[in-house]
Amino acid sequence: MLANAILSNSIEVFLDLTPKNELCKIEFQTPIFLRCTVEELELEDPSFGPPLRVAVWCGNVAAVELLLEAGADPTAVNSGEETPTSAFNLAIRAGKRDILHCLWDHANPGIDAPTKHPYTLALQNAATRWEIHGIRTLLSRVKYCQQTVEYTLQGAIALKPSLYHEGFEANYHGVDYLHQEQLIALLINAGADPNCKPRGENLVIKAASIVDLAGGLKALLENGADPNGTGHGEKTALHHLGSPVQAGESRQQEQRLHETGIRLLIDPGASVVQRAIIGNTPLHYAAFGSNMRVFTLYADGLADQDQNTALAALENNNEETLLHWAAGSIYGTDEEAPSGSTDCGNPACPWC
């Protein structure tokens, strides 16, 4: 039990740290809250921030309501943290629905809220945590500009950042991946261009580059994203999927061939012969970095042509054929490429 008198010994907050590091309990006294000064309400605990933030962490709606009645500001940012945030944004990220509505009713931002930073940040925080309820709430009550919604869409196409009690990696449940698909569709319906490039990043390539984001890739393609969109070096997502990509959380360092992603891209018309800046096609990359099973998926994209003729004739700007690239392959015809780094030590490898 960690006992900490947060507000000059006038508000006593008890934080019970369980083996899972979950904040469990707050004890509060109504008269104490109501006679606090603004300075007392904003006094921060070094680890957990001001009292309102602690109440949000613990999911204590009654304490939240009393603190708001006493004058606590739900949009005030706790500047002492490594990643500053507010009680409002914390409720969004942690998926505290009842508390979110409570804070919203108190703040009553109005339709012009996007001019106020907390509500733009709240939308982006909800997206990065795949909080579909928070996204729906904000989009239904606030009018955001297209640029904000597009930056938010970019944030949704990534693995979730972890919350304090989760440790180094976020917790995932099966429904979370469905929520990610739903919020991507919701943001596109709200005005985000699925082919936009926030900060120069192609969203289809970003989604395809992590196996666990297959649902996000599917949602983008179903809502108008171009499967042949290009990124750095004029490469498409199929260029990138010719070799193993990150499987899930980056700390695990696992890489796999992404067969599901390849199928998702080829079905709506991704080209296996589209040339990158120096003439390499996705088939070149698959010939080098994949196995026979995956290369066959790529070759099937030539169904309307004589495959043997097309495969033999395909060259890049250096007149290198698929056979040249296959000859340098480090994986051969194994059913599955090995996990781990693609740094193979081969100077001819285009990925190292």
Coordinates of C-alpha atoms in Angstrom, one line a residue:
M1 CA 0.0 0.0 0.0
L2 CA 1.4 3.4 -1.1
A3 CA -0.1 6.2 1.0
N4 CA 0.4 9.7 -0.3
A5 CA -1.2 12.9 0.9
I6 CA -1.4 14.7 -2.4
L7 CA -2.9 18.1 -1.5
S8 CA -1.0 19.6 1.5
N9 CA -2.3 16.7 3.7
S10 CA -5.9 17.8 3.0
I11 CA -6.8 15.1 0.4
E12 CA -5.5 11.7 1.2
V13 CA -5.3 9.3 -1.7
F14 CA -4.4 5.7 -1.3
L15 CA -2.9 3.8 -4.2
D16 CA -2.8 0.0 -3.9
L17 CA -0.2 -1.5 -6.3
T18 CA -1.2 -5.1 -7.0
P19 CA 1.1 -7.6 -8.6
K20 CA -0.2 -6.4 -12.0
N21 CA 0.6 -2.8 -11.0
E22 CA -3.0 -1.8 -11.3
L23 CA -4.3 1.2 -9.3
C24 CA -7.2 -0.1 -7.3
K25 CA -8.6 2.2 -4.7
I26 CA -9.2 5.8 -3.8
E27 CA -10.7 6.9 -0.5
F28 CA -12.0 10.5 -0.4
Q29 CA -13.9 12.9 1.8
T30 CA -16.5 15.1 0.2
P31 CA -16.1 18.2 2.4
I32 CA -12.3 18.2 1.8
F33 CA -12.7 18.2 -1.9
L34 CA -15.2 21.1 -1.9
R35 CA -13.1 23.4 0.2
C36 CA -9.8 23.0 -1.8
T37 CA -8.1 25.9 -3.6
V38 CA -7.2 25.7 -7.2
E39 CA -3.5 25.4 -6.3
E40 CA -4.3 22.4 -4.1
L41 CA -6.4 20.7 -6.9
E42 CA -3.4 21.1 -9.3
L43 CA -0.7 19.9 -6.9
E44 CA 0.9 16.8 -8.5
D45 CA 2.0 13.5 -7.1
P46 CA 5.4 12.8 -8.7
S47 CA 4.2 9.4 -10.1
F48 CA 0.5 9.9 -10.9
G49 CA -0.1 13.5 -11.4
P50 CA -2.9 15.7 -9.8
P51 CA -5.8 14.1 -7.9
L52 CA -8.2 14.2 -10.9
R53 CA -5.7 12.1 -12.9
V54 CA -5.5 9.6 -10.0
A55 CA -9.3 9.3 -9.8
V56 CA -9.4 8.7 -13.6
W57 CA -6.7 6.0 -13.3
C58 CA -8.7 4.2 -10.6
G59 CA -12.0 4.5 -12.5
N60 CA -13.6 6.3 -9.5
V61 CA -16.5 8.2 -11.1
A62 CA -17.7 9.6 -7.7
A63 CA -14.2 11.0 -7.0
V64 CA -14.1 12.5 -10.5
E65 CA -17.4 14.2 -10.1
L66 CA -16.5 15.7 -6.7
L67 CA -13.1 17.0 -8.0
L68 CA -14.8 18.6 -11.0
E69 CA -17.4 20.2 -8.7
A70 CA -14.5 21.6 -6.6
G71 CA -13.0 23.2 -9.7
A72 CA -10.5 20.7 -11.1
D73 CA -9.7 21.2 -14.8
P74 CA -10.0 18.0 -16.9
T75 CA -7.9 19.5 -19.7
A76 CA -5.0 20.7 -17.6
V77 CA -1.8 19.0 -18.7
N78 CA 0.5 17.4 -16.2
S79 CA 3.8 18.9 -17.3
G80 CA 5.9 16.9 -15.0
E81 CA 5.5 13.6 -16.9
E82 CA 7.8 12.3 -19.6
T83 CA 4.7 12.4 -21.9
P84 CA 2.5 15.2 -20.6
T85 CA -1.2 14.5 -20.7
S86 CA -4.5 15.6 -19.1
A87 CA -7.2 13.8 -17.2
F88 CA -9.4 14.0 -20.4
N89 CA -6.8 12.4 -22.6
L90 CA -6.1 9.8 -19.9
A91 CA -9.7 8.8 -19.9
I92 CA -9.6 8.5 -23.7
R93 CA -6.5 6.4 -23.8
A94 CA -7.6 4.1 -20.9
G95 CA -11.1 3.5 -22.4
K96 CA -12.9 4.9 -19.4
R97 CA -16.3 5.5 -21.0
D98 CA -18.3 6.7 -18.0
I99 CA -15.5 9.0 -16.9
L100 CA -15.0 10.4 -20.4
H101 CA -18.7 11.4 -20.6
C102 CA -18.4 13.0 -17.1
L103 CA -15.4 15.0 -18.1
W104 CA -16.9 16.0 -21.4
D105 CA -20.1 17.3 -19.8
H106 CA -18.1 19.3 -17.4
A107 CA -15.8 20.8 -20.1
N108 CA -18.6 21.4 -22.6
P109 CA -16.1 22.4 -25.4
G110 CA -18.6 23.1 -28.2
I111 CA -18.2 22.7 -31.9
D112 CA -15.1 24.9 -32.2
A113 CA -13.1 22.7 -29.8
P114 CA -10.5 21.7 -32.4
T115 CA -9.0 25.1 -31.9
K116 CA -8.1 24.0 -28.4
H117 CA -5.2 21.6 -28.3
P118 CA -6.7 19.1 -25.8
Y119 CA -9.5 17.9 -28.1
T120 CA -7.2 17.4 -31.1
L121 CA -4.8 15.5 -28.9
A122 CA -7.7 13.5 -27.4
L123 CA -8.7 12.3 -30.9
Q124 CA -5.2 11.2 -31.7
N125 CA -4.8 9.4 -28.4
A126 CA -8.1 7.5 -28.9
A127 CA -6.9 6.4 -32.3
T128 CA -3.4 5.2 -31.2
R129 CA -5.1 3.1 -28.5
W130 CA -7.8 1.8 -30.9
E131 CA -10.5 3.2 -28.7
I132 CA -13.5 3.1 -31.1
H133 CA -15.9 4.5 -28.5
G134 CA -13.8 7.5 -27.8
I135 CA -13.4 8.2 -31.6
R136 CA -17.2 8.0 -32.1
T137 CA -17.8 10.3 -29.2
L138 CA -15.3 12.9 -30.4
L139 CA -16.3 12.8 -34.0
S140 CA -20.0 13.1 -33.2
R141 CA -19.5 16.2 -31.0
V142 CA -16.6 18.0 -32.6
K143 CA -15.9 19.2 -36.1
Y144 CA -12.2 18.4 -37.0
C145 CA -10.4 19.6 -40.1
Q146 CA -9.3 17.1 -42.7
Q147 CA -5.6 17.4 -41.8
T148 CA -6.3 16.5 -38.2
V149 CA -8.3 13.5 -39.1
E150 CA -5.6 12.3 -41.5
Y151 CA -2.9 12.6 -38.9
T152 CA -5.2 10.7 -36.6
L153 CA -5.6 7.9 -39.2
Q154 CA -1.9 7.6 -39.5
G155 CA -1.7 7.1 -35.7
A156 CA -4.4 4.4 -35.8
I157 CA -2.3 2.3 -38.2
A158 CA 0.3 1.2 -35.7
L159 CA 0.6 -1.1 -32.7
K160 CA -0.9 0.3 -29.5
P161 CA 1.3 2.2 -27.1
S162 CA 1.2 0.7 -23.6
L163 CA -0.5 2.2 -20.6
Y164 CA 1.3 2.6 -17.2
H165 CA -0.1 -0.6 -15.7
E166 CA 0.7 -2.7 -18.8
G167 CA 4.4 -2.4 -18.6
F168 CA 6.5 -2.3 -21.8
E169 CA 3.9 -3.8 -24.1
A170 CA 0.2 -3.1 -24.6
N171 CA -2.4 -5.7 -23.8
Y172 CA -4.4 -7.0 -26.8
H173 CA -7.8 -8.8 -26.9
G174 CA -9.4 -10.3 -30.0
V175 CA -11.9 -7.5 -30.2
D176 CA -9.2 -4.9 -30.3
Y177 CA -8.3 -5.8 -33.9
L178 CA -11.9 -5.4 -34.9
H179 CA -12.0 -2.0 -33.2
Q180 CA -9.0 -0.9 -35.2
E181 CA -10.7 -1.9 -38.5
Q182 CA -13.9 0.0 -37.4
L183 CA -12.1 3.2 -36.4
I184 CA -10.1 3.3 -39.6
A185 CA -13.4 3.1 -41.6
L186 CA -14.9 5.8 -39.3
L187 CA -12.0 8.2 -39.8
I188 CA -12.1 7.8 -43.6
N189 CA -15.9 8.4 -43.5
A190 CA -15.1 11.5 -41.4
G191 CA -13.0 12.9 -44.3
A192 CA -9.5 11.3 -44.1
D193 CA -8.1 10.4 -47.5
P194 CA -6.9 6.8 -47.3
N195 CA -4.3 7.6 -49.9
C196 CA -2.9 10.6 -47.9
K197 CA 0.8 10.6 -46.9
P198 CA 1.0 12.3 -43.4
R199 CA 4.7 13.1 -42.9
G200 CA 5.4 11.4 -46.2
E201 CA 4.3 8.0 -45.1
N202 CA 2.2 5.7 -47.3
L203 CA -0.5 4.2 -45.0
V204 CA -0.9 1.0 -47.0
I205 CA 2.8 0.3 -46.8
K206 CA 2.8 1.1 -43.1
A207 CA -0.1 -1.3 -42.4
A208 CA 1.4 -4.1 -44.5
S209 CA 4.8 -3.9 -42.8
I210 CA 3.5 -5.4 -39.5
V211 CA 1.8 -8.9 -39.7
D212 CA -0.5 -8.2 -36.7
L213 CA -2.0 -5.1 -38.5
A214 CA -3.6 -7.2 -41.3
G215 CA -7.0 -6.0 -40.2
G216 CA -5.9 -2.4 -40.5
L217 CA -4.6 -3.1 -44.0
K218 CA -7.9 -4.8 -44.9
A219 CA -9.9 -1.8 -43.6
L220 CA -7.8 0.6 -45.7
L221 CA -8.2 -1.3 -48.9
E222 CA -11.9 -1.8 -48.4
N223 CA -12.3 2.0 -47.9
G224 CA -10.5 3.2 -51.0
A225 CA -6.8 2.9 -50.4
D226 CA -4.7 2.3 -53.5
P227 CA -2.9 -1.1 -53.2
N228 CA -0.3 0.2 -55.7
G229 CA 0.5 3.4 -53.7
T230 CA 4.2 4.1 -53.4
G231 CA 6.6 5.2 -50.7
H232 CA 10.3 5.7 -50.5
G233 CA 12.1 4.7 -53.7
E234 CA 8.7 4.4 -55.5
K235 CA 8.3 0.9 -53.9
T236 CA 4.8 -0.4 -53.2
A237 CA 3.6 -2.6 -50.3
L238 CA 4.2 -5.7 -52.4
H239 CA 7.8 -4.7 -52.8
H240 CA 8.2 -4.7 -49.0
L241 CA 6.3 -8.0 -48.5
G242 CA 8.8 -9.8 -50.8
S243 CA 10.8 -10.4 -47.6
P244 CA 9.8 -11.1 -44.0
V245 CA 8.4 -8.1 -42.0
Q246 CA 7.8 -7.4 -38.3
A247 CA 5.3 -9.8 -36.8
G248 CA 4.0 -7.9 -33.8
E249 CA 5.4 -5.9 -30.9
S250 CA 8.9 -4.7 -31.9
R251 CA 10.5 -5.9 -28.6
Q252 CA 9.9 -9.5 -29.8
Q253 CA 12.1 -8.9 -32.9
E254 CA 10.2 -11.6 -34.7
Q255 CA 9.9 -11.4 -38.5
R256 CA 7.7 -13.5 -40.8
L257 CA 6.6 -13.6 -44.4
H258 CA 3.2 -11.9 -44.6
E259 CA 1.1 -14.2 -46.8
T260 CA -2.2 -12.7 -45.6
G261 CA -1.0 -9.2 -46.4
I262 CA 0.1 -10.4 -49.9
R263 CA -3.3 -11.9 -50.6
L264 CA -5.1 -8.8 -49.3
L265 CA -3.1 -6.6 -51.7
I266 CA -3.3 -8.8 -54.8
D267 CA -7.1 -9.4 -54.6
P268 CA -8.0 -5.7 -55.3
G269 CA -5.3 -5.4 -58.0
A270 CA -1.9 -4.8 -56.6
S271 CA 0.6 -5.1 -59.4
V272 CA 3.5 -7.6 -59.2
V273 CA 5.3 -5.9 -62.0
Q274 CA 5.2 -2.3 -61.0
R275 CA 8.7 -0.8 -61.1
A276 CA 10.4 1.0 -58.3
I277 CA 12.8 3.8 -58.9
I278 CA 15.6 1.6 -60.3
G279 CA 13.3 -0.8 -62.1
N280 CA 12.9 -3.6 -59.5
T281 CA 9.5 -5.2 -59.4
P282 CA 7.8 -6.9 -56.5
L283 CA 8.6 -10.2 -58.2
H284 CA 12.3 -9.3 -58.0
Y285 CA 12.0 -8.8 -54.2
A286 CA 10.0 -12.0 -53.8
A287 CA 12.5 -14.0 -55.8
F288 CA 15.2 -12.9 -53.4
G289 CA 13.6 -12.7 -50.0
S290 CA 10.7 -15.2 -49.9
N291 CA 10.2 -18.9 -50.4
M292 CA 8.5 -20.9 -53.2
R293 CA 5.1 -20.7 -51.7
V294 CA 5.1 -16.9 -51.4
F295 CA 6.8 -16.5 -54.8
T296 CA 4.0 -18.5 -56.4
L297 CA 1.5 -16.1 -54.9
Y298 CA 3.3 -13.3 -56.6
A299 CA 3.6 -15.2 -59.9
D300 CA -0.1 -15.9 -59.8
G301 CA -0.6 -12.1 -60.2
L302 CA 0.5 -12.7 -63.9
A303 CA -2.6 -15.0 -64.5
D304 CA -3.6 -13.0 -67.6
Q305 CA -0.2 -13.5 -69.2
D306 CA 2.0 -16.4 -70.2
Q307 CA 3.8 -16.8 -66.8
N308 CA 6.8 -18.6 -68.1
T309 CA 7.5 -16.0 -70.8
A310 CA 6.8 -13.1 -68.5
L311 CA 8.9 -14.4 -65.6
A312 CA 11.9 -15.1 -67.9
A313 CA 11.7 -11.7 -69.6
L314 CA 11.3 -9.5 -66.6
E315 CA 14.4 -7.3 -66.0
N316 CA 15.2 -4.2 -63.9
N317 CA 17.2 -1.2 -65.1
N318 CA 20.4 -3.1 -64.7
E319 CA 19.1 -6.0 -66.9
E320 CA 18.9 -8.3 -63.9
T321 CA 16.3 -11.0 -64.3
L322 CA 14.3 -12.8 -61.6
L323 CA 16.8 -15.6 -61.9
H324 CA 19.6 -13.3 -60.9
W325 CA 17.8 -12.3 -57.7
A326 CA 16.7 -15.9 -56.9
A327 CA 20.3 -17.0 -57.2
G328 CA 21.2 -14.8 -54.4
S329 CA 18.3 -15.8 -52.2
I330 CA 19.2 -16.7 -48.6
Y331 CA 16.0 -18.7 -47.9
G332 CA 15.8 -21.2 -50.8
T333 CA 12.5 -23.1 -50.9
D334 CA 11.9 -23.5 -47.2
E335 CA 8.2 -23.5 -46.3
E336 CA 8.8 -20.5 -44.0
A337 CA 11.7 -18.0 -43.9
P338 CA 13.5 -18.0 -40.5
S339 CA 12.5 -15.5 -37.9
G340 CA 14.9 -12.7 -36.8
S341 CA 16.9 -10.1 -38.5
T342 CA 17.1 -9.9 -42.3
D343 CA 20.7 -8.7 -42.0
C344 CA 22.2 -11.7 -43.7
G345 CA 25.7 -10.4 -44.4
N346 CA 25.2 -10.9 -48.1
P347 CA 26.5 -7.7 -49.9
A348 CA 24.1 -8.3 -52.7
C349 CA 21.0 -8.3 -50.5
P350 CA 18.8 -5.2 -51.2
W351 CA 17.3 -5.3 -47.7
C352 CA 20.5 -5.2 -45.6

